[in-house]
mmCIF file of C-alpha atoms in Angstrom:
data_model
loop_
_atom_site.group_PDB
_atom_site.id
_atom_site.type_symbol
_atom_site.label_atom_id
_atom_site.label_comp_id
_atom_site.label_asym_id
_atom_site.label_seq_id
_atom_site.Cartn_x
_atom_site.Cartn_y
_atom_site.Cartn_z
ATOM 1 C CA VAL A 1 -0.010 -0.046 -0.026
ATOM 2 C CA PRO A 2 1.708 3.260 -1.143
ATOM 3 C CA SER A 3 1.503 6.404 0.988
ATOM 4 C CA GLY A 4 3.473 9.318 2.353
ATOM 5 C CA ALA A 5 4.906 10.700 -0.908
ATOM 6 C CA VAL A 6 7.148 13.795 -0.501
ATOM 7 C CA ILE A 7 7.627 16.131 -3.528
ATOM 8 C CA LEU A 8 10.521 18.627 -3.394
ATOM 9 C CA ASP A 9 11.439 21.673 -5.475
ATOM 10 C CA GLY A 10 15.043 21.854 -4.685
ATOM 11 C CA ASP A 11 15.063 21.780 -0.867
ATOM 12 C CA THR A 12 11.492 23.025 -0.547
ATOM 13 C CA ASN A 13 8.615 20.636 0.273
ATOM 14 C CA VAL A 14 5.857 21.322 -2.288
ATOM 15 C CA THR A 15 3.788 18.123 -1.668
ATOM 16 C CA SER A 16 0.752 20.210 -0.560
ATOM 17 C CA ASN A 17 0.435 21.602 -4.105
ATOM 18 C CA TYR A 18 -0.516 18.099 -5.358
ATOM 19 C CA ASP A 19 -3.589 15.908 -5.140
ATOM 20 C CA ILE A 20 -1.985 12.508 -4.877
ATOM 21 C CA THR A 21 -3.928 9.378 -5.694
ATOM 22 C CA TYR A 22 -2.374 6.171 -4.406
ATOM 23 C CA GLN A 23 -2.974 2.796 -6.054
ATOM 24 C CA ASN A 24 -2.232 -0.515 -4.584
ATOM 25 C CA GLY A 25 0.062 -2.867 -6.320
ATOM 26 C CA THR A 26 0.043 -6.685 -5.955
ATOM 27 C CA LEU A 27 2.815 -8.822 -4.401
ATOM 28 C CA THR A 28 2.538 -12.545 -5.298
ATOM 29 C CA VAL A 29 4.503 -15.366 -3.911
ATOM 30 C CA THR A 30 3.808 -18.759 -5.610
ATOM 31 C CA ALA A 31 4.317 -22.172 -4.072
ATOM 32 C CA ALA A 32 7.806 -23.620 -4.332
ATOM 33 C CA THR A 33 8.428 -27.151 -5.546
ATOM 34 C CA GLY A 34 10.034 -28.555 -2.426
ATOM 35 C CA ASN A 35 12.372 -31.430 -1.880
ATOM 36 C CA GLU A 36 11.817 -34.667 -3.669
ATOM 37 C CA LEU A 37 10.429 -37.211 -1.257
ATOM 38 C CA ASP A 38 12.699 -40.048 -0.092
ATOM 39 C CA ILE A 39 10.476 -42.992 0.555
ATOM 40 C CA THR A 40 11.899 -46.342 1.796
ATOM 41 C CA ASP A 41 10.011 -49.525 1.306
ATOM 42 C CA TYR A 42 9.933 -52.305 3.903
ATOM 43 C CA SER A 43 10.429 -56.007 2.884
ATOM 44 C CA GLY A 44 11.309 -58.713 5.442
ATOM 45 C CA VAL A 45 10.550 -61.956 7.042
ATOM 46 C CA TYR A 46 7.809 -62.039 9.757
ATOM 47 C CA ASP A 47 9.288 -61.030 13.136
ATOM 48 C CA SER A 48 6.173 -60.162 15.163
ATOM 49 C CA GLU A 49 7.052 -56.419 14.970
ATOM 50 C CA ALA A 50 5.083 -53.667 13.201
ATOM 51 C CA HIS A 51 6.619 -52.341 9.980
ATOM 52 C CA GLY A 52 5.811 -49.486 7.611
ATOM 53 C CA ILE A 53 7.397 -47.283 4.969
ATOM 54 C CA THR A 54 9.526 -44.299 5.950
ATOM 55 C CA VAL A 55 9.307 -40.826 4.432
ATOM 56 C CA GLU A 56 12.356 -38.456 4.577
ATOM 57 C CA ASN A 57 13.273 -35.130 3.151
ATOM 58 C CA ALA A 58 10.558 -33.306 4.914
ATOM 59 C CA ILE A 59 10.547 -29.480 5.009
ATOM 60 C CA ALA A 60 9.563 -27.390 8.036
ATOM 61 C CA GLY A 61 5.718 -27.084 7.934
ATOM 62 C CA ASP A 62 5.204 -30.329 6.029
ATOM 63 C CA THR A 63 2.216 -32.564 6.881
ATOM 64 C CA VAL A 64 2.651 -36.115 5.685
ATOM 65 C CA TRP A 65 -0.596 -38.022 4.670
ATOM 66 C CA TYR A 66 -0.918 -41.741 4.021
ATOM 67 C CA SER A 67 -3.434 -43.811 2.053
ATOM 68 C CA LEU A 68 -3.922 -47.471 1.191
ATOM 69 C CA THR A 69 -6.320 -46.681 -1.635
ATOM 70 C CA ASN A 70 -5.261 -43.340 -3.138
ATOM 71 C CA ASP A 71 -8.964 -42.687 -3.854
ATOM 72 C CA GLY A 72 -9.117 -39.597 -1.598
ATOM 73 C CA THR A 73 -11.245 -41.231 1.115
ATOM 74 C CA ASP A 74 -8.755 -42.661 3.618
ATOM 75 C CA TRP A 75 -5.936 -40.132 3.837
ATOM 76 C CA THR A 76 -4.588 -40.113 7.428
ATOM 77 C CA GLN A 77 -1.564 -38.709 9.183
ATOM 78 C CA THR A 78 -0.843 -42.073 10.693
ATOM 79 C CA ASN A 79 1.635 -44.164 8.845
ATOM 80 C CA PRO A 80 -0.039 -47.583 8.340
ATOM 81 C CA THR A 81 1.989 -50.467 9.790
ATOM 82 C CA PHE A 82 1.800 -54.258 9.260
ATOM 83 C CA THR A 83 2.806 -57.081 11.627
ATOM 84 C CA ASP A 84 1.403 -60.285 10.073
ATOM 85 C CA VAL A 85 2.506 -61.751 6.729
ATOM 86 C CA THR A 86 1.569 -59.144 4.177
ATOM 87 C CA ALA A 87 1.583 -59.551 0.329
ATOM 88 C CA GLU A 88 3.185 -56.430 -1.309
ATOM 89 C CA THR A 89 0.942 -53.547 -0.179
ATOM 90 C CA THR A 90 1.281 -50.082 -1.625
ATOM 91 C CA VAL A 91 1.173 -47.067 0.772
ATOM 92 C CA TYR A 92 0.474 -43.844 -1.007
ATOM 93 C CA VAL A 93 1.970 -40.602 0.369
ATOM 94 C CA LYS A 94 1.033 -36.988 -0.024
ATOM 95 C CA VAL A 95 2.938 -34.242 1.610
ATOM 96 C CA THR A 96 1.218 -30.850 1.955
ATOM 97 C CA ASN A 97 2.705 -27.516 3.001
ATOM 98 C CA ALA A 98 1.135 -23.991 2.578
ATOM 99 C CA ASN A 99 4.410 -22.818 0.947
ATOM 100 C CA TYR A 100 5.080 -25.698 -1.363
ATOM 101 C CA SER A 101 3.195 -27.630 -4.078
ATOM 102 C CA ASP A 102 1.881 -30.982 -2.883
ATOM 103 C CA ARG A 103 4.436 -33.742 -3.272
ATOM 104 C CA LEU A 104 3.304 -37.281 -4.053
ATOM 105 C CA GLY A 105 4.887 -40.665 -3.759
ATOM 106 C CA GLN A 106 4.396 -44.290 -2.820
ATOM 107 C CA GLY A 107 6.205 -47.134 -1.081
ATOM 108 C CA THR A 108 5.448 -50.772 -0.403
ATOM 109 C CA VAL A 109 5.364 -53.113 2.585
ATOM 110 C CA THR A 110 5.912 -56.800 2.189
ATOM 111 C CA ILE A 111 6.226 -59.334 5.038
ATOM 112 C CA THR A 112 6.921 -62.983 4.206
ATOM 113 C CA VAL A 113 6.410 -66.153 6.131
ATOM 114 C CA LYS A 114 9.049 -67.233 8.664
ATOM 115 C CA PRO A 115 10.377 -70.749 7.913
ATOM 116 C CA ILE A 116 10.712 -73.283 10.743
ATOM 117 C CA SER A 117 11.052 -77.044 10.926
ATOM 118 C CA ILE A 118 9.526 -79.344 13.468
ATOM 119 C CA LEU A 119 10.942 -82.902 13.947
ATOM 120 C CA ALA A 120 8.929 -85.631 15.571
ATOM 121 C CA GLY A 121 10.543 -87.590 18.319
ATOM 122 C CA SER A 122 11.910 -91.097 17.823
ATOM 123 C CA ASP A 123 11.845 -93.947 20.340
ATOM 124 C CA SER A 124 12.561 -97.685 20.551
ATOM 125 C CA LYS A 125 11.945 -100.647 22.826
ATOM 126 C CA THR A 126 12.092 -104.372 22.988
ATOM 127 C CA TYR A 127 8.975 -106.191 21.777
ATOM 128 C CA ASP A 128 6.386 -106.572 24.624
ATOM 129 C CA GLY A 129 3.051 -106.635 22.713
ATOM 130 C CA ALA A 130 2.162 -103.001 23.616
ATOM 131 C CA ALA A 131 2.106 -100.217 21.103
ATOM 132 C CA LEU A 132 5.139 -97.893 21.043
ATOM 133 C CA THR A 133 4.240 -94.193 20.550
ATOM 134 C CA SER A 134 6.008 -90.985 21.128
ATOM 135 C CA ASN A 135 4.280 -87.644 21.044
ATOM 136 C CA THR A 136 7.524 -85.713 21.526
ATOM 137 C CA TRP A 137 8.794 -83.179 19.034
ATOM 138 C CA THR A 138 11.535 -80.462 18.635
ATOM 139 C CA LEU A 139 11.899 -77.235 16.779
ATOM 140 C CA SER A 140 14.735 -78.451 14.573
ATOM 141 C CA ALA A 141 15.332 -75.445 12.305
ATOM 142 C CA GLY A 142 14.561 -71.748 12.533
ATOM 143 C CA THR A 143 13.337 -69.723 15.489
ATOM 144 C CA LEU A 144 10.083 -68.302 16.679
ATOM 145 C CA ALA A 145 9.586 -64.550 16.456
ATOM 146 C CA GLY A 146 9.462 -62.423 19.698
ATOM 147 C CA THR A 147 7.983 -64.242 22.659
ATOM 148 C CA GLU A 148 5.793 -66.569 20.582
ATOM 149 C CA THR A 149 5.487 -70.227 21.507
ATOM 150 C CA ILE A 150 4.429 -73.543 20.023
ATOM 151 C CA SER A 151 1.425 -74.532 22.088
ATOM 152 C CA ALA A 152 0.617 -77.810 20.324
ATOM 153 C CA VAL A 153 1.894 -80.297 17.828
ATOM 154 C CA THR A 154 0.001 -83.392 16.777
ATOM 155 C CA VAL A 155 2.351 -86.436 16.500
ATOM 156 C CA THR A 156 0.851 -89.494 14.966
ATOM 157 C CA GLY A 157 2.646 -92.881 14.933
ATOM 158 C CA SER A 158 2.423 -96.326 16.584
ATOM 159 C CA GLN A 159 4.501 -99.470 16.266
ATOM 160 C CA THR A 160 3.396 -102.721 17.967
ATOM 161 C CA VAL A 161 5.289 -105.585 16.195
ATOM 162 C CA VAL A 162 8.950 -105.802 15.434
ATOM 163 C CA GLY A 163 9.891 -103.223 12.764
ATOM 164 C CA SER A 164 9.801 -99.465 12.255
ATOM 165 C CA SER A 165 7.249 -96.899 11.070
ATOM 166 C CA SER A 166 7.005 -93.211 10.803
ATOM 167 C CA ASN A 167 6.208 -90.873 13.684
ATOM 168 C CA VAL A 168 4.610 -87.953 11.838
ATOM 169 C CA PRO A 169 4.271 -84.405 13.199
ATOM 170 C CA SER A 170 1.551 -82.083 12.010
ATOM 171 C CA GLY A 171 -0.871 -79.371 13.091
ATOM 172 C CA ALA A 172 1.360 -77.088 14.983
ATOM 173 C CA VAL A 173 -0.231 -74.223 16.762
ATOM 174 C CA ILE A 174 1.949 -71.071 17.381
ATOM 175 C CA LEU A 175 0.584 -68.499 19.792
ATOM 176 C CA ASP A 176 1.546 -64.895 20.585
ATOM 177 C CA GLY A 177 -0.084 -64.694 24.033
ATOM 178 C CA ASP A 178 -3.585 -65.854 23.282
ATOM 179 C CA THR A 179 -3.401 -64.960 19.544
ATOM 180 C CA ASN A 180 -2.913 -67.679 16.988
ATOM 181 C CA VAL A 181 -0.127 -66.572 14.670
ATOM 182 C CA THR A 182 0.544 -69.909 12.933
ATOM 183 C CA SER A 183 -0.310 -68.495 9.466
ATOM 184 C CA ASN A 184 2.847 -66.323 9.714
ATOM 185 C CA TYR A 185 5.040 -69.426 9.558
ATOM 186 C CA ASP A 186 6.042 -71.806 6.740
ATOM 187 C CA ILE A 187 6.306 -75.030 8.743
ATOM 188 C CA THR A 188 8.258 -77.992 7.438
ATOM 189 C CA TYR A 189 7.465 -81.275 9.293
ATOM 190 C CA GLN A 190 10.124 -83.939 9.503
#
């Protein structure tokens, strides 16, 4: 807004001899482009921990929005995380800032099954006419995630007469507290 003009004739102020009309000009600042987003995917084997993408290169004043659909209905400032086995899932990102153009990007989260092996127990005895069974088993390869436990394994096998037969493990149930998380494991039975 212009105002306060002073008109001189040499050293003499002659401003009062003028009827000055002031007209406003326009100052315009347009949105800057901003930093390119640095989005890091997550891909790993199930570990009972929550995982999501990471977004870096933020500028002061940025608000980061996340969506699983990119259809405009589910934008949230909470970065979605995944714990259980997850097929590759795209997380869309929109960063808004009053001084910068919106910046868009996307990342993916993939969590694959954790491989373990369960070995059925073996046993032997001298023939006595009674069936020999063994419902023992061991975790023979791999480890369980976090504080998870194997709560049950079905072991099927019986041998009564002289000879040998298979003792077969199956149906393992893996729990995280009271939650069944067996589907997060690729179990090989031996």
